[in-house]
Short mmCIF file of C-alpha atoms and ligand atoms in Angstrom, two decimals:
data_model
loop_
_atom_site.label_atom_id
_atom_site.label_comp_id
_atom_site.label_asym_id
_atom_site.label_seq_id
_atom_site.Cartn_x
_atom_site.Cartn_y
_atom_site.Cartn_z
CA UNK A 1 0.00 0.00 0.00
CA UNK A 2 1.31 3.40 -0.86
CA UNK A 3 1.14 6.31 1.46
CA UNK A 4 0.04 9.42 -0.30
CA UNK A 5 0.08 12.78 1.38
CA UNK A 6 -2.11 15.63 0.22
CA UNK A 7 0.74 18.03 0.94
CA UNK A 8 2.77 16.44 -1.84
CA UNK A 9 0.31 17.12 -4.59
CA UNK A 10 0.91 19.84 -7.13
CA UNK A 11 -2.40 20.11 -8.90
CA UNK A 12 -5.92 19.33 -7.77
CA UNK A 13 -7.74 19.70 -11.07
CA UNK A 14 -8.27 16.65 -13.26
CA UNK A 15 -6.44 16.90 -16.59
CA UNK A 16 -8.79 16.46 -19.58
CA UNK A 17 -6.95 13.38 -20.82
CA UNK A 18 -6.88 11.59 -17.47
CA UNK A 19 -7.65 7.86 -17.53
CA UNK A 20 -10.37 7.48 -14.93
CA UNK A 21 -10.61 4.40 -12.74
CA UNK A 22 -13.77 2.52 -13.67
CA UNK A 23 -14.43 1.45 -10.08
CA UNK A 24 -13.41 3.38 -6.96
CA UNK A 25 -13.70 2.06 -3.41
CA UNK A 26 -13.64 4.39 -0.42
CA UNK A 27 -13.14 3.43 3.22
CA UNK A 28 -14.94 6.39 4.79
CA UNK A 29 -12.82 6.56 7.93
CA UNK A 30 -12.02 9.24 10.50
CA UNK A 31 -15.46 10.51 11.56
CA UNK A 32 -14.78 9.89 15.25
CA UNK A 33 -11.41 11.67 15.23
CA UNK A 34 -12.92 14.58 13.31
CA UNK A 35 -15.53 15.01 16.06
CA UNK A 36 -13.02 14.55 18.87
CA UNK A 37 -10.80 17.30 17.46
CA UNK A 38 -13.79 19.66 17.72
CA UNK A 39 -14.89 18.53 21.19
CA UNK A 40 -18.05 17.01 19.68
CA UNK A 41 -19.61 13.57 20.22
CA UNK A 42 -18.60 10.88 17.70
CA UNK A 43 -22.14 10.93 16.35
CA UNK A 44 -21.55 14.50 15.09
CA UNK A 45 -18.66 13.11 13.07
CA UNK A 46 -20.96 10.52 11.49
CA UNK A 47 -23.49 13.20 10.50
CA UNK A 48 -20.73 15.29 8.94
CA UNK A 49 -19.39 12.17 7.22
CA UNK A 50 -22.81 11.46 5.77
CA UNK A 51 -22.91 14.91 4.12
CA UNK A 52 -19.44 14.32 2.70
CA UNK A 53 -20.59 10.97 1.35
CA UNK A 54 -23.52 12.51 -0.55
CA UNK A 55 -21.30 15.23 -2.01
CA UNK A 56 -18.52 12.85 -3.07
CA UNK A 57 -20.91 10.24 -4.53
CA UNK A 58 -22.55 12.96 -6.62
CA UNK A 59 -19.17 14.24 -7.77
CA UNK A 60 -17.95 10.76 -8.78
CA UNK A 61 -21.11 10.31 -10.83
CA UNK A 62 -20.65 13.76 -12.43
CA UNK A 63 -17.08 13.09 -13.56
CA UNK A 64 -18.01 9.73 -15.12
CA UNK A 65 -17.00 7.09 -12.58
CA UNK A 66 -18.97 3.94 -13.40
CA UNK A 67 -18.85 2.16 -10.02
CA UNK A 68 -18.33 3.55 -6.53
CA UNK A 69 -18.24 1.34 -3.44
CA UNK A 70 -18.27 3.04 -0.06
CA UNK A 71 -17.60 1.29 3.23
CA UNK A 72 -20.23 2.62 5.62
CA UNK A 73 -20.53 -0.06 8.33
CA UNK A 74 -18.43 -3.16 8.81
CA UNK A 75 -19.32 -6.53 10.35
CA UNK A 76 -16.95 -5.49 13.16
CA UNK A 77 -18.58 -2.11 13.80
CA UNK A 78 -21.29 -3.79 15.96
CA UNK A 79 -18.61 -3.77 18.67
CA UNK A 80 -19.20 -0.04 19.15
CA UNK A 81 -21.32 1.49 21.93
CA UNK A 82 -25.09 1.07 21.44
CA UNK A 83 -25.73 4.80 21.18
CA UNK A 84 -23.18 5.20 18.39
CA UNK A 85 -24.76 2.31 16.45
CA UNK A 86 -28.20 3.79 17.00
CA UNK A 87 -27.09 7.12 15.62
CA UNK A 88 -25.54 5.43 12.56
CA UNK A 89 -28.86 3.63 11.91
CA UNK A 90 -30.67 6.99 12.07
CA UNK A 91 -28.21 8.40 9.53
CA UNK A 92 -28.76 5.43 7.18
CA UNK A 93 -32.49 5.92 7.47
CA UNK A 94 -32.41 9.62 6.65
CA UNK A 95 -30.06 8.97 3.72
CA UNK A 96 -32.50 6.44 2.28
CA UNK A 97 -35.52 8.65 2.79
CA UNK A 98 -33.66 11.41 0.98
CA UNK A 99 -32.56 9.06 -1.81
CA UNK A 100 -36.14 7.85 -2.27
CA UNK A 101 -37.42 11.44 -2.31
CA UNK A 102 -34.85 12.47 -4.93
CA UNK A 103 -35.42 9.45 -7.17
CA UNK A 104 -37.16 11.34 -9.97
CA UNK A 105 -34.21 13.48 -10.93
CA UNK A 106 -31.40 11.08 -10.22
CA UNK A 107 -29.40 8.69 -12.38
CA UNK A 108 -27.46 6.79 -9.71
CA UNK A 109 -28.15 3.08 -9.17
CA UNK A 110 -28.01 2.37 -5.42
CA UNK A 111 -27.15 -1.10 -4.10
CA UNK A 112 -26.53 -2.28 -0.55
CA UNK A 113 -23.83 -4.90 -0.16
CA UNK A 114 -23.40 -6.86 3.06
CA UNK A 115 -25.65 -8.93 5.29
CA UNK A 116 -28.60 -6.55 5.52
CA UNK A 117 -30.72 -9.14 7.39
CA UNK A 118 -29.18 -7.92 10.66
CA UNK A 119 -30.83 -4.50 10.36
CA UNK A 120 -34.31 -3.52 11.59
CA UNK A 121 -37.23 -4.44 9.33
CA UNK A 122 -37.83 -0.74 8.71
CA UNK A 123 -34.27 -0.21 7.48
CA UNK A 124 -34.37 -3.39 5.37
CA UNK A 125 -37.60 -2.21 3.72
CA UNK A 126 -36.09 1.20 2.99
CA UNK A 127 -32.98 -0.42 1.53
CA UNK A 128 -35.12 -2.58 -0.75
CA UNK A 129 -37.20 0.42 -1.79
CA UNK A 130 -34.07 2.44 -2.53
CA UNK A 131 -32.63 -0.39 -4.63
CA UNK A 132 -35.87 -1.12 -6.45
CA UNK A 133 -36.49 2.51 -7.27
CA UNK A 134 -33.05 3.02 -8.77
CA UNK A 135 -32.25 -0.31 -10.41
CA UNK A 136 -33.30 0.59 -13.95
CA UNK A 137 -31.19 3.71 -14.18
CA UNK A 138 -28.25 4.08 -16.51
CA UNK A 139 -25.91 6.05 -14.25
CA UNK A 140 -23.13 5.21 -11.82
CA UNK A 141 -23.58 2.12 -9.65
CA UNK A 142 -23.19 3.09 -6.00
CA UNK A 143 -22.57 0.12 -3.71
CA UNK A 144 -23.08 1.05 -0.07
CA UNK A 145 -21.33 -1.55 2.09
CA UNK A 146 -23.33 -2.04 5.30
CA UNK A 147 -22.77 -4.86 7.76
CA UNK A 148 -20.16 -5.76 5.18
CA UNK A 149 -17.04 -7.81 5.82
CA UNK A 150 -14.83 -9.28 3.13
CA UNK A 151 -14.38 -12.54 5.04
CA UNK A 152 -18.11 -12.89 5.73
CA UNK A 153 -18.77 -12.22 2.04
CA UNK A 154 -16.39 -15.03 1.05
CA UNK A 155 -17.95 -17.42 3.61
CA UNK A 156 -21.42 -16.66 2.19
CA UNK A 157 -20.11 -17.27 -1.34
CA UNK A 158 -18.60 -20.62 -0.27
CA UNK A 159 -21.90 -21.72 1.30
CA UNK A 160 -23.85 -20.77 -1.81
CA UNK A 161 -21.35 -22.53 -4.05
CA UNK A 162 -21.62 -25.69 -1.90
CA UNK A 163 -25.43 -25.53 -2.03
CA UNK A 164 -25.34 -25.27 -5.83
CA UNK A 165 -22.87 -28.17 -6.04
CA UNK A 166 -25.17 -30.25 -3.80
CA UNK A 167 -28.20 -29.49 -5.91
CA UNK A 168 -26.30 -30.38 -9.07
CA UNK A 169 -26.51 -26.87 -10.50
CA UNK A 170 -22.74 -26.46 -10.34
CA UNK A 171 -19.99 -28.92 -11.16
CA UNK A 172 -16.92 -28.84 -8.86
CA UNK A 173 -14.62 -29.19 -11.86
CA UNK A 174 -16.03 -25.99 -13.32
CA UNK A 175 -15.30 -23.84 -10.24
CA UNK A 176 -12.69 -21.21 -10.99
CA UNK A 177 -11.84 -17.65 -9.88
CA UNK A 178 -14.63 -16.22 -12.00
CA UNK A 179 -17.11 -18.54 -10.27
CA UNK A 180 -16.10 -17.13 -6.88
CA UNK A 181 -16.45 -13.54 -8.18
CA UNK A 182 -19.90 -14.45 -9.47
CA UNK A 183 -21.04 -15.48 -5.98
CA UNK A 184 -19.94 -12.25 -4.27
CA UNK A 185 -22.17 -9.23 -3.62
CA UNK A 186 -20.37 -7.44 -6.45
CA UNK A 187 -21.14 -10.15 -9.05
CA UNK A 188 -21.07 -8.75 -12.57
CA UNK A 189 -19.10 -5.65 -11.60
CA UNK A 190 -15.45 -4.94 -12.38
CA UNK A 191 -13.00 -5.15 -9.47
CA UNK A 192 -12.07 -1.82 -7.89
CA UNK A 193 -9.17 -0.11 -9.67
CA UNK A 194 -8.53 2.39 -6.90
CA UNK A 195 -9.23 2.19 -3.17
CA UNK A 196 -8.95 5.36 -1.13
CA UNK A 197 -8.60 5.45 2.64
CA UNK A 198 -8.54 8.84 4.36
CA UNK A 199 -7.44 9.30 7.97
CA UNK A 200 -4.16 7.49 7.58
CA UNK A 201 -4.82 3.89 8.65
CA UNK A 202 -2.69 1.48 6.63
CA UNK A 203 -5.03 -1.50 6.59
CA UNK A 204 -7.95 -2.91 4.63
CA UNK A 205 -10.20 -3.44 7.70
CA UNK A 206 -11.89 -6.33 5.84
CA UNK A 207 -12.96 -4.26 2.81
CA UNK A 208 -13.40 -6.03 -0.57
CA UNK A 209 -10.79 -8.67 0.25
CA UNK A 210 -11.28 -10.81 -2.86
CA UNK A 211 -12.00 -7.94 -5.24
CA UNK A 212 -8.99 -5.83 -4.22
CA UNK A 213 -6.31 -8.35 -5.20
CA UNK A 214 -4.93 -5.86 -7.74
CA UNK A 215 -6.48 -2.59 -6.62
CA UNK A 216 -4.26 0.45 -6.28
CA UNK A 217 -4.43 1.79 -2.72
CA UNK A 218 -4.16 5.51 -1.96
CA UNK A 219 -3.94 6.16 1.76
CA UNK A 220 -4.41 9.82 2.62
CA UNK A 221 -2.93 10.53 5.99
CA UNK A 222 -3.79 14.19 6.38
CA UNK A 223 -7.53 14.25 5.82
CA UNK A 224 -10.36 12.80 7.90
CA UNK A 225 -13.46 11.66 6.00
CA UNK A 226 -15.78 14.57 7.00
CA UNK A 227 -13.19 17.02 5.59
CA UNK A 228 -12.71 15.05 2.37
CA UNK A 229 -13.21 17.20 -0.74
CA UNK A 230 -13.62 16.85 -4.51
CA UNK A 231 -9.99 18.01 -4.76
CA UNK A 232 -8.98 15.07 -2.58
CA UNK A 233 -10.74 12.64 -4.94
CA UNK A 234 -9.04 14.39 -7.86
CA UNK A 235 -5.62 14.03 -6.29
CA UNK A 236 -6.25 10.34 -5.55
CA UNK A 237 -7.28 9.81 -9.18
CA UNK A 238 -4.19 11.68 -10.42
CA UNK A 239 -1.99 9.57 -8.15
CA UNK A 240 -3.74 6.43 -9.47
CA UNK A 241 -3.13 7.50 -13.08
CA UNK A 242 0.63 7.51 -12.39
CA UNK A 243 0.72 3.95 -11.09
CA UNK A 244 2.18 1.21 -13.21
CA UNK A 245 -0.23 -1.71 -12.90
CA UNK A 246 1.70 -4.85 -13.77
CA UNK A 247 -0.61 -7.61 -12.52
CA UNK A 248 2.43 -9.77 -11.90
CA UNK A 249 3.90 -9.17 -15.34
CA UNK A 250 6.89 -6.99 -16.19
C1 IPE B 301 -15.78 5.70 10.05
O1 IPE B 301 -15.31 6.58 11.01
C2 IPE B 301 -17.25 5.44 10.17
C3 IPE B 301 -17.59 4.08 10.63
C4 IPE B 301 -16.75 3.12 10.88
C5 IPE B 301 -19.00 3.78 10.83
P1 IPE B 301 -14.88 6.09 12.45
O2 IPE B 301 -16.06 6.13 13.33
O3 IPE B 301 -14.17 4.79 12.37
O4 IPE B 301 -13.86 7.23 12.86
P2 IPE B 301 -12.50 7.05 13.67
O5 IPE B 301 -11.67 6.05 12.91
O6 IPE B 301 -12.86 6.59 15.04
O7 IPE B 301 -11.88 8.41 13.65
C1 IPE B 302 -13.53 0.63 8.58
O1 IPE B 302 -13.22 1.57 9.54
C2 IPE B 302 -15.01 0.53 8.42
C3 IPE B 302 -15.66 1.71 7.87
C4 IPE B 302 -15.09 2.81 7.49
C5 IPE B 302 -17.08 1.60 7.75
P1 IPE B 302 -12.97 1.18 11.06
O2 IPE B 302 -12.70 2.44 11.78
O3 IPE B 302 -14.06 0.33 11.57
O4 IPE B 302 -11.67 0.28 10.96
P2 IPE B 302 -10.56 -0.02 12.05
O5 IPE B 302 -11.25 -0.45 13.30
O6 IPE B 302 -9.78 1.23 12.25
O7 IPE B 302 -9.71 -1.09 11.43
MG1 MG B 303 -12.23 4.29 12.10
#
């Protein structure tokens, strides 16, 4: 993983001839530290982070990104205090109500990836409504990873593969890497080209483990997610465009 500091960048505007990543992943991290720095409760950081998310998702769609996957809540985030989880659920709910309200004039396809069965029935219904109402659009696919864990995703895929082998639908000899990809939440989508993590943690925290085998990581160590700007996305894309992706070749 490369460490990329905002201070080092020269330009923040995207050159016209830039090769855009088709799929960007973002680990939206640093909400709690952002709030702490301001003497606010962590929940204030999550609200601010939610506004940043809406702004950045819109911007990615505007500049022509085809797939955006954001990490909003991990399978490990249930370990947090009940009141923090409760406030995150409220934020998810208001995002979905807003997304449903804005459906008419939007082009973004919204999908929730993760084990959504652990959420309240109300939230699950809203997630389904949000997905249903946006599925026929032609715009950017926005995957919102909630109760998502890369390991859990792979375990679920293995179980489903085994079930299909048992029922005779799938032949063991035909299982290959593509088969595994086809059983993940992101089936049919290209793997992420670029994964961005603000707030300076140098780890994947269980995000898109299978899909990120050859993703380019840009860790930004001087910006917390609520402060993340369009210029920050631009600089991550510019950094990505300079990478030499060899995929094991020379
Ligand atoms: C990311 O920000 C949001 C979620 C994990 C839900 P954090 O809440 O992890 O913020 P820090 O890492 O404590 O600053
Ligand atoms: C990863 O951030 C999950 C999300 C951003 C939703 P965490 O803050 O949970 O990750 P760790 O605990 O620092 O690894
Ligand atoms: Mg964190």
